[in-house]
């Protein structure tokens, strides 16, 4: 139960609740993170289900095989569940008895081995378990269990009546300075450490839990564990000595996660249920003595096997880029500064593939640098062998077979469509030959492939009807919007690919003409607003609009009007409805939008009562994270004058304070939100920079 009086909040260096997933205030340099309902997690092995049948060995160089085999051995020795029975003397949580208990030493040894396995991967010095730190951590675990809450601000909860005051004080200090976690089922420490190192959740963009384990100044650690009425509570605290950094690491030291060299895919994607992402956050952290974060930091990820380069763009299809800047005495990243990033969802990380990270914009000696490193993702469950003579001989036989098939037909004897067919047949054959286990299978594939190639007609063998299957040109003129992925645009009807509909999605073009092809599909001839031809596309990939605005696209987001010099239109014949000046800073719902042929996006605006307000150019708005709309910078001083209001931790209306507890106090409203419900909410900070939540403008002057 929360206390009514306001208690001071002593924030730890960078220690947040692992299950926090709401960022309280985007503009807040203190980056308060608010706990929400705990979601259960389950540790699993990504490859368990695919390994029912034994796979072929992965052949690598002898030197690399030795390195990988050593890593696999250490992983298997380290990443085993710690003893589930953790105590030789159980903790006691009763109304008048509070005892810390005593851990089984083997459990603590297991945790220490796992922590140091992580640190060794990251090329960091090992650390030791500390008995004093474990006592300190255990106070926090019992404190949380005693009030049945996973929180850092334990001082804001009511102390159990018969708990000694000094016990409660140590518990509050511990939760303020520890990684914390809770589960409904008894969990082993190894699995909990995985949660900390993975560091999931929308609000953990700086991966503070991870760097509390991998920090440069960390010298020792302690853990705590206690059972409450419904859940089990865990704490992990680390001891730090910032003066020791110079003795252990050079000024230009850099560490990474996934780490340079070899990295198990089991650590890349180890958490299931609601915390399972297509990709995890990557971290590249630089010794702050040798580096600075520049103004424009960008990240690119290269798949060395396929050659695919993926720029990481914040907010695009799940992508994240977050610079981590140390602020002395607050949110310290353990001597690090650097970059966290998460690839977009369409970039898949696979085992037995090397990836290169390229970071542009970091500063060294005040000058921009480009930092690169590579990590080879390996699979702990795969078998890695050095290439022997048999493997080399089979590889050479496969190369010879593929060369034979490549020379079997002369491409110039075929039209483009048939050349494409030949290429497809050869690609499928090469893929199967690459996977063949022996020479007999290779010979069989060569025979089957030659039979397929023989069925493809040369240019001389095609009839006139086969050469012109698209039919005659038919004039059209409609404006269409690309609405489906997975289609191609074509440069001709010999199927020379021009572009992918995925890259053109939601763009509007004019279909000046069309062809009704013999294959049953209709193909539109597309032009952009500069009159440049964009190729032919299957009509199934588009939606036709009623004019140059293109097709309606369902949306649903909320925007705040941020520019005062735009018009709001009644239609796309440009009949003006109102000026944006009259609705400046108001928030509306964008139920749909149009990607106009002229290159602009127009939002269809609705107020809180569902009344349509017209169309507006997207450049006149800022996108919000929800019904509160976009953040608006403010800076005024406001005084809380009403006692019957709450401050909120988020716009899901999680209560933070009662205005009665802070009435008469003056705060700085760093920013505000003009909610679609018609109210304005100020984001309050005290003169020390502590955030107090959002409050209605009616509660302040």
XYZ file of C-alpha atoms in Angstrom:
701
model
C 0.000 0.000 0.000
C 1.460 3.393 -1.028
C 2.201 6.004 1.649
C 0.299 9.251 1.373
C 3.322 11.411 2.198
C 5.910 11.965 -0.497
C 9.158 10.134 0.135
C 12.488 10.958 -1.458
C 13.582 8.609 -4.222
C 17.256 7.662 -4.161
C 17.839 6.320 -7.643
C 20.570 3.720 -8.187
C 23.234 4.171 -10.832
C 21.421 2.469 -13.690
C 19.266 -0.197 -12.122
C 15.730 -0.610 -13.377
C 13.047 -3.244 -13.106
C 13.453 -5.820 -15.850
C 9.728 -5.969 -16.479
C 9.298 -2.196 -16.840
C 7.939 -1.382 -20.255
C 6.566 2.148 -20.129
C 8.856 5.117 -20.678
C 7.446 7.773 -18.372
C 8.739 10.834 -20.183
C 10.510 10.912 -23.525
C 12.151 14.278 -22.847
C 13.326 13.312 -19.377
C 17.096 13.023 -19.075
C 16.588 11.143 -15.804
C 14.685 8.524 -17.791
C 12.261 7.374 -15.089
C 11.025 3.869 -15.888
C 7.647 2.776 -14.542
C 6.911 -0.818 -13.502
C 3.859 -2.471 -15.016
C 2.231 -5.855 -14.530
C 4.867 -8.562 -14.594
C 4.806 -10.849 -17.619
C 6.096 -14.347 -17.130
C 9.108 -15.372 -19.215
C 10.335 -18.777 -20.177
C 13.892 -19.648 -21.114
C 14.242 -21.901 -24.099
C 16.701 -23.106 -26.675
C 15.929 -21.743 -30.114
C 17.145 -24.828 -31.896
C 15.625 -27.578 -29.740
C 12.697 -28.230 -32.059
C 14.793 -28.178 -35.257
C 17.407 -30.612 -33.952
C 15.326 -33.792 -33.784
C 17.290 -35.128 -36.738
C 21.080 -35.003 -36.693
C 22.424 -32.312 -39.005
C 25.462 -32.430 -41.219
C 28.625 -31.101 -39.569
C 29.553 -27.481 -40.224
C 32.988 -27.385 -41.849
C 35.266 -24.483 -40.958
C 39.003 -23.927 -40.784
C 40.929 -25.919 -38.207
C 41.764 -22.790 -36.186
C 38.163 -21.607 -36.127
C 36.831 -25.061 -35.271
C 39.086 -25.141 -32.202
C 37.822 -21.730 -31.048
C 34.162 -22.670 -31.532
C 34.551 -26.040 -29.820
C 36.173 -24.322 -26.816
C 33.280 -21.828 -26.663
C 30.739 -24.673 -26.862
C 32.518 -26.498 -24.014
C 32.487 -23.390 -21.784
C 28.839 -22.715 -22.621
C 27.756 -26.245 -21.719
C 29.755 -26.178 -18.490
C 28.405 -22.759 -17.518
C 24.867 -22.340 -18.837
C 23.325 -25.158 -16.849
C 20.499 -24.518 -14.403
C 21.739 -23.674 -10.937
C 20.439 -25.802 -8.093
C 16.730 -25.034 -7.702
C 16.945 -25.370 -3.905
C 18.917 -22.228 -3.250
C 19.232 -22.154 0.524
C 20.741 -24.277 3.232
C 18.888 -21.994 5.660
C 15.627 -20.634 4.260
C 14.790 -16.916 4.637
C 12.025 -16.136 7.135
C 9.274 -13.579 6.407
C 6.789 -13.520 9.225
C 4.933 -10.738 11.016
C 7.550 -10.480 13.733
C 10.501 -12.490 12.355
C 12.664 -11.423 9.384
C 15.775 -13.467 8.671
C 17.954 -13.375 5.545
C 18.626 -17.084 5.316
C 21.812 -18.634 3.941
C 22.485 -19.535 0.295
C 23.872 -22.872 -0.790
C 27.471 -22.012 -1.857
C 27.109 -24.145 -5.019
C 24.304 -21.878 -6.222
C 26.474 -18.789 -5.839
C 29.371 -20.515 -7.622
C 27.033 -21.300 -10.542
C 25.876 -17.674 -10.766
C 29.476 -16.415 -10.627
C 30.508 -18.778 -13.447
C 27.649 -17.579 -15.641
C 28.313 -13.871 -14.984
C 31.983 -14.336 -15.823
C 31.118 -16.330 -18.940
C 29.209 -13.265 -20.166
C 32.108 -10.993 -19.245
C 34.665 -13.251 -20.944
C 32.578 -13.170 -24.137
C 32.638 -9.365 -23.927
C 36.437 -9.398 -23.328
C 35.993 -8.033 -19.791
C 37.817 -8.898 -16.587
C 36.221 -11.480 -14.277
C 34.465 -10.496 -11.042
C 33.789 -12.327 -7.796
C 30.792 -13.049 -5.645
C 30.768 -10.937 -2.471
C 29.210 -12.207 0.758
C 28.536 -8.629 1.909
C 26.842 -7.728 -1.367
C 24.672 -10.837 -1.207
C 23.549 -9.836 2.281
C 22.773 -6.365 0.923
C 20.867 -7.819 -2.056
C 18.958 -10.236 0.174
C 17.542 -7.339 2.199
C 16.016 -5.986 -1.023
C 14.524 -9.326 -2.066
C 12.905 -9.817 1.341
C 11.716 -6.186 1.358
C 9.899 -6.662 -1.950
C 8.506 -10.030 -0.870
C 7.208 -8.516 2.378
C 5.009 -6.024 0.465
C 4.493 -8.264 -2.581
C 5.729 -5.593 -5.008
C 8.521 -5.564 -7.610
C 9.683 -1.958 -7.146
C 12.794 0.184 -6.784
C 11.036 2.853 -4.691
C 10.328 0.589 -1.723
C 10.418 3.612 0.601
C 7.093 4.707 -0.915
C 5.385 1.588 0.468
C 4.224 0.908 4.018
C 6.729 -0.985 6.144
C 5.368 -4.214 7.610
C 4.327 -3.400 11.159
C 6.791 -5.597 13.013
C 9.719 -5.398 10.607
C 12.654 -3.608 12.328
C 13.228 -0.111 10.979
C 16.892 -0.751 10.202
C 15.911 -3.906 8.248
C 13.399 -1.855 6.208
C 15.985 0.891 5.596
C 18.508 -1.622 4.235
C 15.772 -3.180 2.059
C 14.890 0.180 0.491
C 18.560 0.982 -0.168
C 19.020 -2.433 -1.772
C 16.052 -2.151 -4.163
C 17.201 1.338 -5.182
C 20.616 -0.004 -6.216
C 19.821 -3.409 -7.701
C 18.503 -5.111 -10.794
C 15.143 -6.558 -9.727
C 12.867 -9.251 -11.102
C 9.890 -11.380 -10.089
C 8.145 -14.535 -11.285
C 5.093 -16.486 -10.238
C 7.029 -19.749 -10.307
C 10.288 -20.558 -8.536
C 13.045 -19.775 -11.063
C 16.744 -20.632 -11.093
C 19.331 -17.857 -11.113
C 20.730 -18.869 -14.511
C 17.422 -18.129 -16.206
C 17.036 -14.838 -14.336
C 20.535 -13.753 -15.412
C 19.475 -14.422 -18.990
C 16.594 -11.983 -18.554
C 18.963 -9.312 -17.215
C 21.509 -9.798 -20.010
C 18.826 -9.885 -22.731
C 17.210 -6.777 -21.179
C 13.848 -6.791 -23.010
C 11.012 -4.283 -22.734
C 10.121 -1.111 -24.596
C 11.627 1.148 -21.917
C 15.004 -0.597 -21.644
C 16.547 1.006 -24.726
C 19.745 1.790 -22.775
C 20.067 -1.862 -21.606
C 20.922 -0.767 -18.081
C 20.552 -4.255 -16.593
C 23.022 -5.659 -19.104
C 25.635 -3.014 -18.390
C 25.210 -3.411 -14.663
C 26.607 -6.906 -15.255
C 29.155 -5.929 -17.938
C 30.350 -2.576 -16.551
C 34.045 -1.638 -16.622
C 34.315 -0.718 -12.922
C 32.394 -3.750 -11.590
C 34.514 -5.658 -9.068
C 32.032 -7.970 -7.337
C 28.351 -8.780 -7.067
C 25.660 -10.211 -4.831
C 22.237 -11.744 -5.324
C 19.063 -11.961 -3.282
C 15.995 -14.191 -3.501
C 12.802 -14.416 -1.452
C 9.260 -15.757 -1.759
C 6.303 -13.453 -1.221
C 2.642 -14.409 -0.998
C 2.259 -14.916 -4.746
C 5.658 -14.376 -6.383
C 9.381 -14.952 -6.053
C 11.558 -11.832 -5.947
C 15.177 -11.539 -7.144
C 17.803 -8.817 -6.706
C 21.262 -8.499 -8.247
C 23.623 -5.767 -7.068
C 27.174 -4.969 -8.192
C 30.063 -3.228 -6.486
C 32.011 -0.711 -8.540
C 35.410 0.941 -8.350
C 35.720 3.608 -11.031
C 39.374 4.207 -10.133
C 40.178 0.633 -11.187
C 39.187 1.196 -14.838
C 42.567 2.681 -15.840
C 44.384 -0.337 -14.398
C 42.293 -2.853 -16.325
C 41.377 -1.237 -19.653
C 42.986 1.066 -22.206
C 41.398 4.416 -23.068
C 40.374 3.071 -26.498
C 38.764 -0.105 -25.101
C 35.459 -1.137 -26.719
C 33.174 -4.032 -25.841
C 30.066 -5.332 -27.555
C 26.993 -7.547 -27.140
C 26.724 -9.654 -29.297
C 30.483 -9.717 -28.820
C 33.291 -9.579 -31.327
C 34.544 -12.974 -32.486
C 32.054 -15.812 -31.920
C 28.665 -15.480 -30.228
C 26.075 -18.234 -29.517
C 22.682 -17.779 -31.164
C 21.221 -19.239 -27.952
C 22.204 -16.008 -26.171
C 20.923 -13.878 -29.040
C 17.344 -15.137 -28.797
C 16.829 -16.935 -25.520
C 13.631 -15.496 -24.085
C 10.167 -16.672 -25.078
C 6.603 -15.448 -24.600
C 5.853 -11.708 -24.692
C 9.543 -10.743 -24.634
C 10.435 -12.658 -27.787
C 11.436 -10.241 -30.552
C 12.505 -10.838 -34.131
C 15.748 -9.201 -33.027
C 17.380 -8.303 -29.710
C 19.110 -5.062 -28.841
C 22.800 -4.890 -29.741
C 25.188 -2.833 -27.595
C 28.546 -1.325 -28.542
C 30.076 0.497 -25.589
C 33.220 2.625 -25.617
C 35.509 3.612 -22.741
C 34.361 7.152 -22.033
C 37.960 8.288 -21.554
C 38.797 7.675 -25.198
C 35.536 8.403 -26.989
C 32.579 10.767 -27.203
C 29.130 10.418 -28.769
C 28.801 12.684 -31.800
C 25.707 14.607 -32.875
C 24.762 12.258 -35.714
C 25.403 8.591 -34.966
C 24.280 6.011 -37.536
C 24.489 2.215 -37.645
C 24.672 -0.277 -40.506
C 24.609 -4.069 -40.216
C 26.083 -6.305 -42.944
C 25.268 -9.977 -43.475
C 28.655 -11.191 -44.764
C 27.132 -14.351 -46.245
C 24.391 -12.740 -48.358
C 25.908 -9.269 -48.745
C 22.716 -7.631 -47.458
C 23.387 -4.246 -45.849
C 20.787 -2.989 -43.391
C 20.862 0.638 -42.191
C 19.348 0.687 -38.695
C 16.699 3.431 -38.580
C 15.032 4.290 -35.300
C 11.309 3.536 -35.361
C 11.321 1.883 -38.797
C 9.743 -1.596 -38.735
C 10.944 -2.332 -35.217
C 14.374 -0.712 -35.605
C 16.020 1.166 -32.728
C 19.058 3.413 -32.362
C 19.860 4.787 -28.912
C 23.007 6.675 -27.903
C 24.082 6.026 -24.323
C 25.798 9.034 -22.762
C 27.233 8.865 -19.250
C 26.090 11.604 -16.910
C 28.322 11.791 -13.816
C 26.554 10.581 -10.695
C 23.385 9.598 -12.528
C 22.541 6.828 -15.008
C 26.262 6.025 -15.107
C 26.854 3.248 -17.612
C 29.834 1.862 -15.745
C 32.510 3.920 -17.497
C 30.877 3.364 -20.889
C 29.342 5.577 -23.496
C 28.081 4.251 -26.756
C 25.337 2.974 -29.007
C 22.485 0.502 -28.571
C 20.564 -0.607 -31.638
C 18.058 -3.216 -32.779
C 17.768 -4.264 -36.456
C 14.361 -3.962 -38.092
C 12.124 -7.049 -38.029
C 12.837 -8.007 -41.650
C 16.564 -8.534 -40.970
C 16.901 -12.086 -39.669
C 19.924 -13.150 -37.644
C 20.939 -16.732 -38.443
C 23.429 -19.216 -37.071
C 26.689 -19.897 -38.896
C 26.701 -16.420 -40.387
C 29.118 -13.566 -39.814
C 27.776 -10.024 -39.336
C 29.714 -6.767 -39.472
C 28.601 -3.717 -37.489
C 29.530 -0.275 -38.817
C 28.971 2.740 -36.540
C 29.495 6.213 -37.954
C 29.597 9.416 -35.941
C 31.426 8.495 -32.720
C 34.209 10.915 -31.775
C 37.813 10.131 -30.887
C 40.060 13.067 -30.004
C 37.110 15.281 -31.016
C 37.137 13.875 -34.583
C 34.421 11.659 -36.161
C 35.419 8.026 -36.632
C 33.958 4.917 -38.228
C 34.004 1.934 -35.876
C 33.576 -1.603 -37.235
C 33.593 -5.049 -35.702
C 32.410 -8.513 -36.759
C 30.674 -11.273 -34.870
C 30.246 -14.835 -36.101
C 26.914 -16.227 -34.824
C 27.375 -19.912 -34.027
C 25.029 -22.604 -32.755
C 25.972 -24.406 -29.542
C 24.082 -27.491 -30.749
C 25.837 -27.732 -34.115
C 28.868 -29.913 -34.743
C 31.869 -27.973 -36.068
C 34.663 -29.845 -37.783
C 37.838 -28.824 -39.536
C 37.657 -29.392 -43.278
C 39.413 -32.670 -44.076
C 40.465 -34.025 -47.463
C 37.128 -35.816 -48.024
C 35.185 -32.622 -47.441
C 37.497 -30.681 -49.748
C 37.165 -33.321 -52.456
C 33.345 -33.274 -52.232
C 33.355 -29.468 -52.373
C 35.483 -29.557 -55.527
C 33.147 -32.163 -57.079
C 30.159 -29.917 -56.345
C 31.892 -26.918 -57.939
C 32.617 -28.970 -61.061
C 28.971 -30.123 -61.270
C 27.662 -26.557 -60.966
C 30.072 -25.384 -63.675
C 28.901 -28.196 -65.986
C 25.266 -27.104 -65.563
C 26.159 -23.430 -66.062
C 27.731 -24.220 -69.473
C 25.020 -26.694 -70.523
C 22.903 -24.010 -72.236
C 23.884 -20.767 -74.017
C 21.739 -17.911 -72.583
C 21.965 -15.765 -75.736
C 19.870 -18.370 -77.569
C 16.904 -17.557 -75.292
C 14.616 -14.575 -74.721
C 14.679 -12.780 -71.375
C 11.705 -14.664 -69.928
C 13.298 -18.008 -70.779
C 16.679 -16.806 -69.490
C 14.951 -16.040 -66.192
C 13.510 -19.555 -66.189
C 16.955 -21.054 -66.849
C 18.441 -18.984 -64.014
C 15.733 -20.138 -61.614
C 16.331 -23.816 -62.492
C 20.100 -23.412 -62.034
C 19.698 -21.622 -58.703
C 17.455 -24.353 -57.331
C 19.930 -26.979 -58.530
C 22.931 -25.200 -57.016
C 21.161 -24.898 -53.672
C 20.448 -28.629 -53.639
C 23.982 -29.508 -54.798
C 25.441 -27.393 -51.998
C 23.474 -29.473 -49.485
C 24.270 -32.849 -51.090
C 25.959 -35.305 -48.722
C 27.886 -37.316 -51.330
C 28.901 -37.568 -55.011
C 26.048 -39.947 -55.875
C 23.486 -37.326 -54.841
C 25.354 -34.686 -56.866
C 25.243 -36.876 -60.000
C 21.515 -37.473 -59.530
C 20.837 -33.716 -59.254
C 22.869 -32.966 -62.399
C 20.814 -35.491 -64.399
C 17.451 -34.124 -63.176
C 18.515 -30.520 -63.814
C 19.610 -31.216 -67.411
C 16.185 -32.723 -68.110
C 14.511 -29.531 -66.809
C 16.806 -27.281 -68.868
C 16.054 -29.261 -72.035
C 12.341 -28.397 -71.712
C 12.930 -24.629 -71.919
C 12.380 -23.321 -75.479
C 14.966 -21.239 -77.309
C 13.973 -17.988 -79.069
C 13.689 -19.857 -82.387
C 11.425 -22.521 -80.855
C 8.861 -19.993 -79.510
C 5.685 -19.394 -81.536
C 4.473 -15.824 -82.280
C 1.670 -16.268 -79.783
C 4.162 -17.333 -77.080
C 6.285 -14.246 -77.794
C 3.456 -11.715 -77.248
C 1.402 -13.106 -74.403
C 0.678 -9.699 -72.838
C -1.857 -8.733 -75.510
C -2.585 -5.216 -76.878
C -2.108 -1.914 -74.985
C -5.329 -0.583 -73.397
C -5.556 3.073 -72.325
C -6.395 3.582 -68.640
C -5.585 6.779 -66.646
C -6.585 5.871 -63.074
C -4.493 6.673 -60.003
C -3.515 3.608 -58.001
C -1.757 3.001 -54.669
C 0.606 0.066 -54.132
C -1.159 -1.962 -51.406
C 0.565 -5.371 -51.266
C 4.053 -6.685 -50.669
C 5.582 -9.572 -52.556
C 5.011 -8.330 -56.105
C 7.561 -7.099 -58.651
C 7.449 -4.328 -61.193
C 8.734 -5.394 -64.622
C 10.696 -3.581 -67.297
C 9.218 -5.780 -70.028
C 7.121 -8.884 -70.543
C 10.205 -11.055 -70.731
C 9.997 -10.509 -66.941
C 13.089 -8.416 -66.390
C 12.621 -7.309 -62.802
C 12.651 -3.559 -62.156
C 11.673 -3.122 -58.491
C 9.876 -4.740 -55.541
C 6.384 -3.657 -54.448
C 7.655 -3.838 -50.848
C 9.891 -0.840 -51.594
C 7.020 1.043 -53.269
C 4.340 0.172 -50.707
C 1.660 2.890 -50.240
C 3.030 5.083 -53.039
C 0.536 6.417 -55.582
C 1.104 6.314 -59.365
C -0.909 6.909 -62.522
C -1.796 3.793 -64.523
C -1.761 5.357 -68.009
C -2.372 1.994 -69.630
C -2.798 -1.715 -69.011
C -2.345 -5.154 -70.568
C -4.569 -8.192 -70.037
C -2.002 -10.992 -70.135
C -2.545 -14.507 -71.409
C -1.601 -15.795 -67.938
C -4.894 -14.367 -66.606
C -3.435 -11.316 -64.843
C -3.802 -7.639 -65.715
C -0.644 -5.500 -65.721
C -0.747 -1.729 -65.216
C 1.796 0.644 -66.790
C 2.815 3.023 -63.974
C 4.044 6.631 -64.136
C 5.118 8.944 -61.288
C 4.207 12.633 -60.905
C 7.249 13.645 -62.977
C 6.027 11.566 -65.916
C 8.751 8.970 -65.404
C 7.780 5.404 -66.245
C 8.023 2.977 -63.290
C 7.304 -0.327 -65.034
C 4.474 -2.858 -65.207
C 2.806 -4.300 -62.093
C 0.124 -6.930 -61.484
C -3.177 -5.163 -60.735
C -3.617 -7.410 -57.668
C -0.819 -5.422 -56.000
C -2.685 -2.086 -56.113
C -5.872 -0.334 -55.034
C -7.424 2.274 -57.310
C -8.297 5.680 -55.877
C -11.077 8.031 -56.920
C -8.534 10.702 -57.909
C -4.928 11.789 -57.610
C -5.046 11.223 -53.855
C -4.883 7.476 -54.499
C -6.504 4.792 -52.371
C -7.611 5.185 -48.764
C -5.134 3.650 -46.267
C -6.434 2.715 -42.821
C -4.413 4.276 -40.010
C -5.643 4.957 -36.430
C -2.751 6.940 -34.922
C -3.026 10.256 -33.102
C -1.400 13.505 -34.225
C -1.032 17.012 -32.848
C -1.221 20.008 -35.202
C 2.276 21.537 -35.066
C 2.260 24.051 -37.962
C -0.064 27.047 -38.260
C 0.357 27.891 -41.954
C -1.400 24.929 -43.595
C -4.938 24.478 -44.926
C -7.404 21.787 -43.898
C -9.288 20.563 -46.979
C -12.872 19.373 -47.469
C -11.937 17.361 -50.550
C -9.145 16.753 -53.004
C -10.459 19.418 -55.347
C -8.755 21.616 -52.726
C -11.812 23.255 -51.205
C -10.512 24.801 -48.014
C -12.354 23.918 -44.813
C -10.295 25.826 -42.175
C -6.755 27.043 -41.530
C -4.458 24.925 -39.348
C -3.889 28.081 -37.291
C -7.375 27.680 -35.804
C -6.598 24.157 -34.520
C -2.919 24.668 -33.686
C -1.621 22.268 -30.957
C -4.900 20.310 -30.881
C -4.822 16.500 -31.064
C -6.881 14.393 -33.482
C -7.162 10.787 -34.562
C -5.941 9.883 -38.041
C -8.464 7.205 -38.984
C -7.034 7.015 -42.499
C -4.615 8.671 -44.866
C -3.867 9.181 -48.559
C -0.410 9.041 -50.145
C -1.142 11.616 -52.851
C 0.245 11.487 -56.382
C 1.900 14.866 -55.691
C 4.216 13.199 -53.154
C 2.519 14.455 -49.975
C 0.630 12.454 -47.341
C -2.784 13.701 -46.238
C -4.349 12.652 -42.927
C -8.103 12.284 -42.469
C -8.715 13.887 -39.054
C -11.414 13.069 -36.474
C -12.042 14.637 -33.067
C -12.800 12.786 -29.828
C -16.510 12.580 -30.707
C -15.828 10.974 -34.081
C -16.595 14.149 -36.045
C -14.609 14.495 -39.257
C -12.388 17.601 -39.419
C -10.993 17.345 -42.962
C -7.731 16.440 -44.699
C -4.369 17.947 -43.717
C -0.825 17.590 -45.033
C 1.179 15.344 -42.672
C 3.946 17.981 -42.587
C 1.618 20.132 -40.461
C 1.493 17.530 -37.663
C 3.570 15.608 -35.156
C 2.805 11.981 -34.419
C 1.965 11.009 -30.830
C 2.437 7.696 -29.029
C -1.263 7.518 -28.176
C -4.351 9.596 -27.470
C -2.244 12.138 -25.611
C -0.817 13.337 -28.915
C 2.678 14.689 -29.469
C 5.008 16.099 -26.821
C 5.009 19.932 -26.741
C 7.966 21.661 -25.106
C 6.963 24.126 -22.365
C 9.194 25.192 -19.451
C 6.833 27.266 -17.293
C 6.652 27.094 -13.517
C 3.313 25.852 -12.209
C 1.919 25.541 -8.708
C -0.364 22.664 -7.655
C -3.524 24.320 -6.300
C -6.153 21.553 -6.329
C -6.242 18.543 -4.014
C -8.669 16.291 -5.888
C -6.483 15.374 -8.854
C -3.886 12.667 -9.506
C -0.566 12.742 -11.272
C -0.175 9.884 -13.746
C 2.793 7.689 -14.592
C 1.527 7.134 -18.127
C -1.489 7.704 -20.316
C -2.919 4.337 -19.411
C -3.780 6.254 -16.228
C -1.523 4.507 -13.755
C -1.679 6.677 -10.645
C 1.615 8.136 -9.400
C 0.726 10.753 -6.747
C -2.357 12.411 -5.308
C -2.321 16.188 -5.821
C -3.234 16.451 -2.127
C 0.279 15.221 -1.283
C 1.997 17.869 -3.421
C -0.499 20.730 -3.100
C 1.158 24.131 -2.762
C 4.420 22.948 -4.319
C 5.879 24.574 -7.423
C 7.179 22.493 -10.313
C 8.648 23.052 -13.761
C 6.358 21.915 -16.598
C 9.083 20.897 -19.037
C 6.501 19.781 -21.547
C 2.819 19.134 -22.057
C 0.376 17.002 -24.035
C -2.922 18.292 -25.461
C -4.925 15.074 -25.119
C -7.683 14.224 -27.603
C -10.064 14.198 -24.640
C -9.714 17.998 -24.555
C -7.500 18.273 -21.472
C -3.901 19.447 -21.295
C -1.458 17.445 -19.167
C 1.758 18.963 -17.857
C 4.903 16.896 -17.296
C 6.132 17.952 -13.829
C 9.715 18.110 -12.526
C 11.026 19.427 -9.235
C 14.088 21.685 -9.007
C 16.351 18.624 -8.688
C 15.140 17.178 -11.950
C 12.954 14.459 -10.438
C 9.870 13.645 -12.496
C 6.473 13.634 -10.707
C 4.247 12.508 -13.559
C 1.533 14.083 -15.695
C -1.174 16.335 -14.219
C -4.249 18.072 -15.652
C -3.942 21.820 -16.262
C -7.025 22.285 -14.068
C -5.018 21.243 -10.986
C -2.344 23.939 -11.321
C -1.803 27.644 -11.769
